[in-house]
Amino acid sequence: MNFIGANILSVDQFNLDDVNTLFSVAEKMQPYATREKVTKVLDGAILGNIFLESSTRTRVSFGSAFNLLGGHVRETSDVSSSAFVKGESVRDAARILSGYSDVICIRHPKSGSVNEFADFSRVPVINGGDGSNEHPTQALLDLFTIKKELENKNRDLSKLRIAIVGDLLFGRTVHSLCKLLSFYPNISVVLVSPDRLSMPTDIVEYMRSAGLSVCISNNFNEGIKNVDIIYTTRIQEERFETKEQAALYRGKFILNKDIYSKHCAPETVVMHPLPRDSRPEANEIDFDLDSNPNLAIFRQADNGIAVRMAIFAMVLDVVNQIETSSAKVNWHVSR
Ligand code: CP
């Protein structure tokens, strides 16, 4: 695809070459993401960051990525103080806010709303998550992380065995990730969820048609055996009609030090799009795994900066100008 001026709405837009090109740009962004260098390549540009649902990582990392490219960020993150509460339509908001911005990131609780917003926007729109549908940039940073974690173990994606665990019905990150994994036909996937929260059949078929081996299970201890990566997720409480319904599924699949040492291969990498639900009744990844070097969740979140910088640089067509407007940083923070 041609990234210049494009909306980024779904992983369906990409082919493997597109993803590899994006990842090579993300690698070039690493010195900026880790604040070894700064660039002013987007000086004067404005990101409209519109989050109509709660977010920490996606909202702040999109904003930081834009700032690290030298651009400015205008946020709409409190629905109650926006004109949406006066009944303004998505299409009118798109017409208006795209006049104030050079690119827009938007998260919306309703599946398909980001596409509607993009139809009426005058500038490129990036999907920061629409309902339970898709979260394309999260899936890109997840795949980027999977590649890097495997590289650290002198592996690549061939013959990867991955368990994808949790709320696979409502979890938009896993919907997008499963489609991206389908670029690699010799991957084996175990989809582990309560029966009621299983992966939508169209996505299972999508993976199987691409040649992946897909096993569906509701047995956590069995599902996480003999895999290279466990990608676990939170029960998406906000998608259930009542909190009581969500509570029926919380705490079913807790990964902790004891379970990991009993059931997982010693080098199994653990990923999660975050936030992990750390309430005792949920606790899908216990704090007692935080000292395990195979816990990749914080490296994964960090990778969001480089991947999102790459998306902005490609969509706004400044990839080749970044170096010429870069400088060493004046400060030092040890991370
Ligand atoms: N992974 C993710 O989307 O996190 P936030 O909800 O904090 O943005």
Short mmCIF file of C-alpha atoms and ligand atoms in Angstrom, two decimals:
data_model
loop_
_atom_site.label_atom_id
_atom_site.label_comp_id
_atom_site.label_asym_id
_atom_site.label_seq_id
_atom_site.Cartn_x
_atom_site.Cartn_y
_atom_site.Cartn_z
CA MET A 1 0.00 0.00 0.00
CA ASN A 2 0.98 3.62 -0.35
CA PHE A 3 1.27 4.95 3.20
CA ILE A 4 1.50 8.60 2.16
CA GLY A 5 -1.71 10.35 3.18
CA ALA A 6 -3.40 7.01 3.95
CA ASN A 7 -5.88 6.27 6.69
CA ILE A 8 -4.75 3.41 8.95
CA LEU A 9 -8.03 1.75 9.86
CA SER A 10 -7.52 -2.02 9.70
CA VAL A 11 -4.70 -4.52 9.38
CA ASP A 12 -6.57 -5.77 6.28
CA GLN A 13 -4.91 -2.87 4.44
CA PHE A 14 -1.43 -4.35 4.76
CA ASN A 15 0.53 -7.05 3.01
CA LEU A 16 3.72 -8.57 4.40
CA ASP A 17 5.93 -6.13 2.45
CA ASP A 18 4.04 -3.19 3.97
CA VAL A 19 4.58 -4.54 7.46
CA ASN A 20 8.27 -5.19 6.85
CA THR A 21 8.73 -1.68 5.42
CA LEU A 22 7.00 -0.18 8.46
CA PHE A 23 9.19 -2.22 10.81
CA SER A 24 12.37 -1.10 9.04
CA VAL A 25 11.29 2.53 9.57
CA ALA A 26 10.43 1.72 13.20
CA GLU A 27 13.99 0.42 13.67
CA LYS A 28 15.29 3.78 12.39
CA MET A 29 13.05 5.51 14.93
CA GLN A 30 14.58 3.66 17.89
CA PRO A 31 17.27 6.30 18.72
CA TYR A 32 14.49 8.92 18.79
CA ALA A 33 12.11 6.71 20.77
CA THR A 34 14.83 6.15 23.37
CA ARG A 35 15.74 9.90 23.39
CA GLU A 36 19.28 9.49 22.10
CA LYS A 37 18.38 11.91 19.31
CA VAL A 38 15.64 14.46 18.66
CA THR A 39 14.13 15.60 15.39
CA LYS A 40 12.00 18.59 14.45
CA VAL A 41 10.82 17.10 11.18
CA LEU A 42 7.13 17.67 12.05
CA ASP A 43 7.67 21.14 13.51
CA GLY A 44 4.35 23.00 13.28
CA ALA A 45 2.25 19.90 12.51
CA ILE A 46 -0.73 19.13 14.74
CA LEU A 47 -2.01 15.72 15.83
CA GLY A 48 -5.66 15.61 16.85
CA ASN A 49 -5.72 12.86 19.48
CA ILE A 50 -9.36 11.98 20.09
CA PHE A 51 -10.04 9.34 22.72
CA LEU A 52 -13.72 8.75 23.39
CA GLU A 53 -12.89 5.69 25.49
CA SER A 54 -10.37 5.28 28.29
CA SER A 55 -6.73 4.79 27.34
CA THR A 56 -3.27 5.23 28.77
CA ARG A 57 -0.80 3.59 26.35
CA THR A 58 -2.36 4.30 22.98
CA ARG A 59 -3.27 7.91 23.75
CA VAL A 60 0.00 8.87 25.42
CA SER A 61 2.30 6.94 23.10
CA PHE A 62 0.64 8.42 20.00
CA GLY A 63 1.08 11.86 21.57
CA SER A 64 4.67 11.22 22.62
CA ALA A 65 5.53 9.76 19.21
CA PHE A 66 4.22 12.91 17.53
CA ASN A 67 6.07 15.16 20.00
CA LEU A 68 9.28 13.19 19.41
CA LEU A 69 8.95 14.00 15.70
CA GLY A 70 8.68 17.69 16.61
CA GLY A 71 4.89 18.02 16.24
CA HIS A 72 2.20 19.33 18.57
CA VAL A 73 -0.72 17.42 20.08
CA ARG A 74 -4.30 18.60 20.74
CA GLU A 75 -6.32 16.15 22.79
CA THR A 76 -10.01 15.43 23.13
CA SER A 77 -10.07 12.81 25.83
CA ASP A 78 -13.00 13.78 27.99
CA VAL A 79 -16.24 13.07 26.15
CA SER A 80 -18.26 15.00 28.73
CA SER A 81 -16.44 18.24 27.90
CA SER A 82 -16.73 17.76 24.12
CA ALA A 83 -19.68 18.61 21.86
CA PHE A 84 -20.44 14.90 21.41
CA VAL A 85 -22.63 15.25 24.53
CA LYS A 86 -24.66 17.91 22.68
CA GLY A 87 -25.48 15.32 20.04
CA GLU A 88 -22.80 16.22 17.49
CA SER A 89 -22.44 13.46 14.91
CA VAL A 90 -19.24 11.59 14.13
CA ARG A 91 -19.29 12.99 10.60
CA ASP A 92 -19.56 16.63 11.72
CA ALA A 93 -16.82 16.11 14.33
CA ALA A 94 -14.62 14.67 11.57
CA ARG A 95 -15.24 17.65 9.28
CA ILE A 96 -14.46 20.12 12.06
CA LEU A 97 -11.52 18.47 13.81
CA SER A 98 -9.77 17.64 10.55
CA GLY A 99 -9.67 21.38 9.87
CA TYR A 100 -7.68 21.82 13.08
CA SER A 101 -5.20 18.95 12.59
CA ASP A 102 -2.78 17.44 10.08
CA VAL A 103 -3.47 13.88 11.19
CA ILE A 104 -5.98 12.40 13.63
CA CYS A 105 -5.87 9.39 15.94
CA ILE A 106 -9.22 8.33 17.26
CA ARG A 107 -10.53 5.70 19.65
CA HIS A 108 -14.27 5.13 19.67
CA PRO A 109 -16.40 2.65 21.65
CA LYS A 110 -18.45 1.63 18.61
CA SER A 111 -17.10 -0.78 15.98
CA GLY A 112 -16.99 0.91 12.58
CA SER A 113 -17.18 4.49 13.91
CA VAL A 114 -13.55 5.22 13.10
CA ASN A 115 -14.23 4.27 9.46
CA GLU A 116 -17.20 6.65 9.43
CA PHE A 117 -14.99 9.38 10.93
CA ALA A 118 -12.36 8.76 8.23
CA ASP A 119 -14.97 9.02 5.47
CA PHE A 120 -15.62 12.63 6.48
CA SER A 121 -12.10 13.67 7.56
CA ARG A 122 -9.95 15.91 5.40
CA VAL A 123 -6.72 14.51 6.88
CA PRO A 124 -5.42 10.95 7.49
CA VAL A 125 -7.11 9.07 10.31
CA ILE A 126 -5.48 6.36 12.45
CA ASN A 127 -7.64 3.86 14.29
CA GLY A 128 -6.72 3.81 18.00
CA GLY A 129 -9.28 1.06 18.64
CA ASP A 130 -12.93 0.87 17.58
CA GLY A 131 -15.18 -1.14 19.89
CA SER A 132 -14.32 -4.82 19.79
CA ASN A 133 -13.42 -4.62 16.11
CA GLU A 134 -9.76 -3.69 15.54
CA HIS A 135 -6.70 -2.07 17.08
CA PRO A 136 -4.32 -2.09 14.11
CA THR A 137 -1.42 -0.14 15.60
CA GLN A 138 -1.42 -2.33 18.73
CA ALA A 139 -1.20 -5.41 16.51
CA LEU A 140 1.70 -3.87 14.60
CA LEU A 141 3.62 -3.16 17.80
CA ASP A 142 2.75 -6.66 19.06
CA LEU A 143 4.15 -8.28 15.92
CA PHE A 144 7.20 -5.99 16.08
CA THR A 145 7.71 -7.15 19.67
CA ILE A 146 7.26 -10.83 18.79
CA LYS A 147 9.96 -10.50 16.12
CA LYS A 148 12.35 -8.74 18.49
CA GLU A 149 11.78 -11.19 21.36
CA LEU A 150 12.44 -14.11 19.00
CA GLU A 151 15.53 -12.41 17.55
CA ASN A 152 16.88 -12.13 21.09
CA LYS A 153 16.60 -15.91 21.26
CA ASN A 154 18.20 -16.32 17.79
CA ARG A 155 14.83 -17.29 16.33
CA ASP A 156 12.45 -15.95 13.74
CA LEU A 157 8.74 -16.40 13.22
CA SER A 158 9.05 -19.67 11.34
CA LYS A 159 7.43 -22.48 13.29
CA LEU A 160 6.40 -20.09 16.06
CA ARG A 161 4.00 -21.63 18.58
CA ILE A 162 1.83 -19.04 20.29
CA ALA A 163 -1.00 -19.31 22.81
CA ILE A 164 -3.49 -16.43 22.65
CA VAL A 165 -5.46 -16.38 25.87
CA GLY A 166 -8.40 -14.64 27.53
CA ASP A 167 -11.30 -12.65 26.13
CA LEU A 168 -10.92 -13.49 22.46
CA LEU A 169 -14.48 -12.46 21.61
CA PHE A 170 -14.30 -8.80 22.60
CA GLY A 171 -10.51 -8.28 22.58
CA ARG A 172 -9.82 -6.12 19.54
CA THR A 173 -6.05 -6.42 19.82
CA VAL A 174 -6.18 -10.18 19.29
CA HIS A 175 -8.51 -9.82 16.30
CA SER A 176 -5.98 -7.58 14.57
CA LEU A 177 -2.97 -9.63 15.71
CA CYS A 178 -4.40 -12.94 14.42
CA LYS A 179 -4.81 -11.41 10.98
CA LEU A 180 -1.21 -10.16 10.97
CA LEU A 181 0.07 -13.57 12.13
CA SER A 182 -1.66 -15.03 9.08
CA PHE A 183 1.21 -13.69 6.95
CA TYR A 184 3.27 -16.58 8.38
CA PRO A 185 1.61 -19.87 7.37
CA ASN A 186 3.77 -22.20 9.47
CA ILE A 187 2.75 -20.67 12.80
CA SER A 188 0.77 -22.80 15.27
CA VAL A 189 -1.80 -20.94 17.34
CA VAL A 190 -3.66 -22.19 20.41
CA LEU A 191 -6.70 -20.01 21.16
CA VAL A 192 -7.51 -20.40 24.86
CA SER A 193 -10.69 -18.81 26.20
CA PRO A 194 -13.87 -19.57 28.08
CA ASP A 195 -16.29 -21.10 25.53
CA ARG A 196 -18.51 -18.02 25.62
CA LEU A 197 -15.55 -15.72 24.81
CA SER A 198 -14.00 -17.64 21.95
CA MET A 199 -12.42 -16.08 18.86
CA PRO A 200 -15.00 -15.13 16.20
CA THR A 201 -15.22 -17.91 13.63
CA ASP A 202 -14.46 -15.62 10.68
CA ILE A 203 -11.04 -14.85 12.17
CA VAL A 204 -10.36 -18.54 12.91
CA GLU A 205 -11.26 -19.31 9.28
CA TYR A 206 -9.05 -16.43 8.09
CA MET A 207 -6.06 -17.99 9.88
CA ARG A 208 -6.81 -21.53 8.74
CA SER A 209 -7.27 -20.42 5.13
CA ALA A 210 -3.84 -18.79 5.33
CA GLY A 211 -2.37 -22.17 6.34
CA LEU A 212 -1.90 -21.69 10.09
CA SER A 213 -2.52 -24.56 12.47
CA VAL A 214 -5.23 -23.35 14.87
CA CYS A 215 -6.30 -25.25 17.99
CA ILE A 216 -9.20 -24.03 20.13
CA SER A 217 -9.18 -24.82 23.84
CA ASN A 218 -10.75 -23.80 27.13
CA ASN A 219 -7.99 -25.50 29.13
CA PHE A 220 -5.46 -22.90 30.27
CA ASN A 221 -2.80 -25.21 31.74
CA GLU A 222 -2.79 -27.39 28.61
CA GLY A 223 -2.96 -24.45 26.20
CA ILE A 224 0.13 -22.70 27.54
CA LYS A 225 2.29 -25.85 27.37
CA ASN A 226 4.88 -26.17 24.62
CA VAL A 227 4.53 -22.68 23.20
CA ASP A 228 7.16 -20.01 22.56
CA ILE A 229 4.89 -17.10 23.40
CA ILE A 230 1.83 -16.62 25.60
CA TYR A 231 -0.16 -13.54 24.59
CA THR A 232 -2.76 -13.09 27.29
CA THR A 233 -5.53 -10.52 27.58
CA ARG A 234 -7.94 -8.90 30.00
CA ILE A 235 -11.65 -9.69 30.21
CA GLN A 236 -13.07 -6.65 28.36
CA GLU A 237 -15.52 -5.67 31.08
CA GLU A 238 -16.66 -2.57 29.17
CA ARG A 239 -18.08 -4.71 26.35
CA PHE A 240 -20.44 -6.73 28.59
CA GLU A 241 -23.97 -5.60 29.33
CA THR A 242 -23.33 -5.74 33.08
CA LYS A 243 -20.27 -5.92 35.31
CA GLU A 244 -21.75 -9.08 36.86
CA GLN A 245 -21.62 -10.83 33.48
CA ALA A 246 -17.94 -9.92 33.04
CA ALA A 247 -17.20 -11.11 36.58
CA LEU A 248 -18.22 -14.64 35.58
CA TYR A 249 -15.05 -14.88 33.45
CA ARG A 250 -12.50 -12.94 35.50
CA GLY A 251 -9.75 -14.84 37.29
CA LYS A 252 -10.18 -18.02 35.24
CA PHE A 253 -6.75 -17.83 33.60
CA ILE A 254 -4.19 -16.46 36.06
CA LEU A 255 -0.57 -16.69 34.98
CA ASN A 256 1.77 -16.54 37.96
CA LYS A 257 5.22 -17.82 38.92
CA ASP A 258 3.88 -21.16 40.11
CA ILE A 259 1.75 -21.84 37.00
CA TYR A 260 4.57 -20.64 34.72
CA SER A 261 7.15 -22.94 36.31
CA LYS A 262 4.77 -25.93 36.34
CA HIS A 263 3.31 -25.65 32.84
CA CYS A 264 5.48 -23.48 30.59
CA ALA A 265 8.73 -24.14 28.78
CA PRO A 266 11.47 -22.20 30.63
CA GLU A 267 12.00 -19.60 27.91
CA THR A 268 8.34 -18.89 27.17
CA VAL A 269 7.84 -15.19 26.44
CA VAL A 270 4.82 -13.56 28.08
CA MET A 271 3.02 -10.71 26.33
CA HIS A 272 -0.13 -8.69 27.05
CA PRO A 273 -1.43 -5.57 25.27
CA LEU A 274 -2.08 -4.05 28.72
CA PRO A 275 -3.64 -2.81 30.87
CA ARG A 276 -3.44 -6.02 32.88
CA ASP A 277 -6.30 -6.17 35.33
CA SER A 278 -4.43 -6.41 38.64
CA ARG A 279 -7.50 -6.62 40.85
CA PRO A 280 -7.20 -9.84 42.91
CA GLU A 281 -10.34 -11.28 41.33
CA ALA A 282 -8.80 -10.91 37.84
CA ASN A 283 -5.00 -10.81 37.96
CA GLU A 284 -4.27 -12.37 34.57
CA ILE A 285 -0.52 -11.79 35.04
CA ASP A 286 0.56 -11.78 38.68
CA PHE A 287 3.17 -9.26 39.88
CA ASP A 288 5.29 -12.23 40.97
CA LEU A 289 6.24 -12.71 37.30
CA ASP A 290 7.60 -9.17 36.97
CA SER A 291 11.18 -10.22 37.68
CA ASN A 292 11.05 -12.98 35.05
CA PRO A 293 13.19 -11.78 32.08
CA ASN A 294 10.76 -13.48 29.70
CA LEU A 295 7.98 -11.11 30.75
CA ALA A 296 7.96 -8.81 27.72
CA ILE A 297 4.95 -6.63 28.57
CA PHE A 298 6.91 -3.45 29.32
CA ARG A 299 9.25 -3.85 26.33
CA GLN A 300 6.09 -4.38 24.29
CA ALA A 301 4.54 -1.11 25.53
CA ASP A 302 7.83 0.75 24.90
CA ASN A 303 7.85 -0.51 21.30
CA GLY A 304 4.62 1.43 20.75
CA ILE A 305 6.61 4.66 20.47
CA ALA A 306 8.91 3.56 17.62
CA VAL A 307 6.10 1.85 15.71
CA ARG A 308 3.78 4.86 16.04
CA MET A 309 6.58 7.26 15.07
CA ALA A 310 7.10 5.14 11.95
CA ILE A 311 3.38 5.32 11.10
CA PHE A 312 3.36 9.12 11.38
CA ALA A 313 6.59 9.47 9.40
CA MET A 314 5.27 7.27 6.59
CA VAL A 315 1.75 8.73 6.47
CA LEU A 316 3.09 12.31 6.51
CA ASP A 317 5.92 11.44 4.09
CA VAL A 318 8.89 12.64 6.13
CA VAL A 319 10.88 9.40 6.49
CA ASN A 320 13.72 10.71 4.34
CA GLN A 321 13.91 14.06 6.13
CA ILE A 322 14.22 12.81 9.70
CA GLU A 323 18.00 12.52 9.79
CA THR A 324 18.58 15.94 8.25
CA SER A 325 16.54 17.65 10.95
CA SER A 326 17.90 15.64 13.87
CA ALA A 327 20.20 16.52 16.75
CA LYS A 328 21.63 14.91 19.88
CA VAL A 329 19.57 15.46 23.00
CA ASN A 330 20.71 18.02 25.56
CA TRP A 331 19.58 16.01 28.55
CA HIS A 332 20.21 12.56 29.95
CA VAL A 333 17.74 10.29 31.69
CA SER A 334 18.73 6.74 32.52
CA ARG A 335 15.86 4.34 31.73
N1 CP B 1 -3.12 -1.50 24.78
C1 CP B 1 -3.97 -0.46 24.89
O1 CP B 1 -4.76 -0.17 23.98
O2 CP B 1 -3.88 0.21 26.07
P1 CP B 1 -4.71 1.51 26.45
O3 CP B 1 -6.16 1.11 26.57
O4 CP B 1 -4.12 2.00 27.73
O5 CP B 1 -4.54 2.50 25.32
#
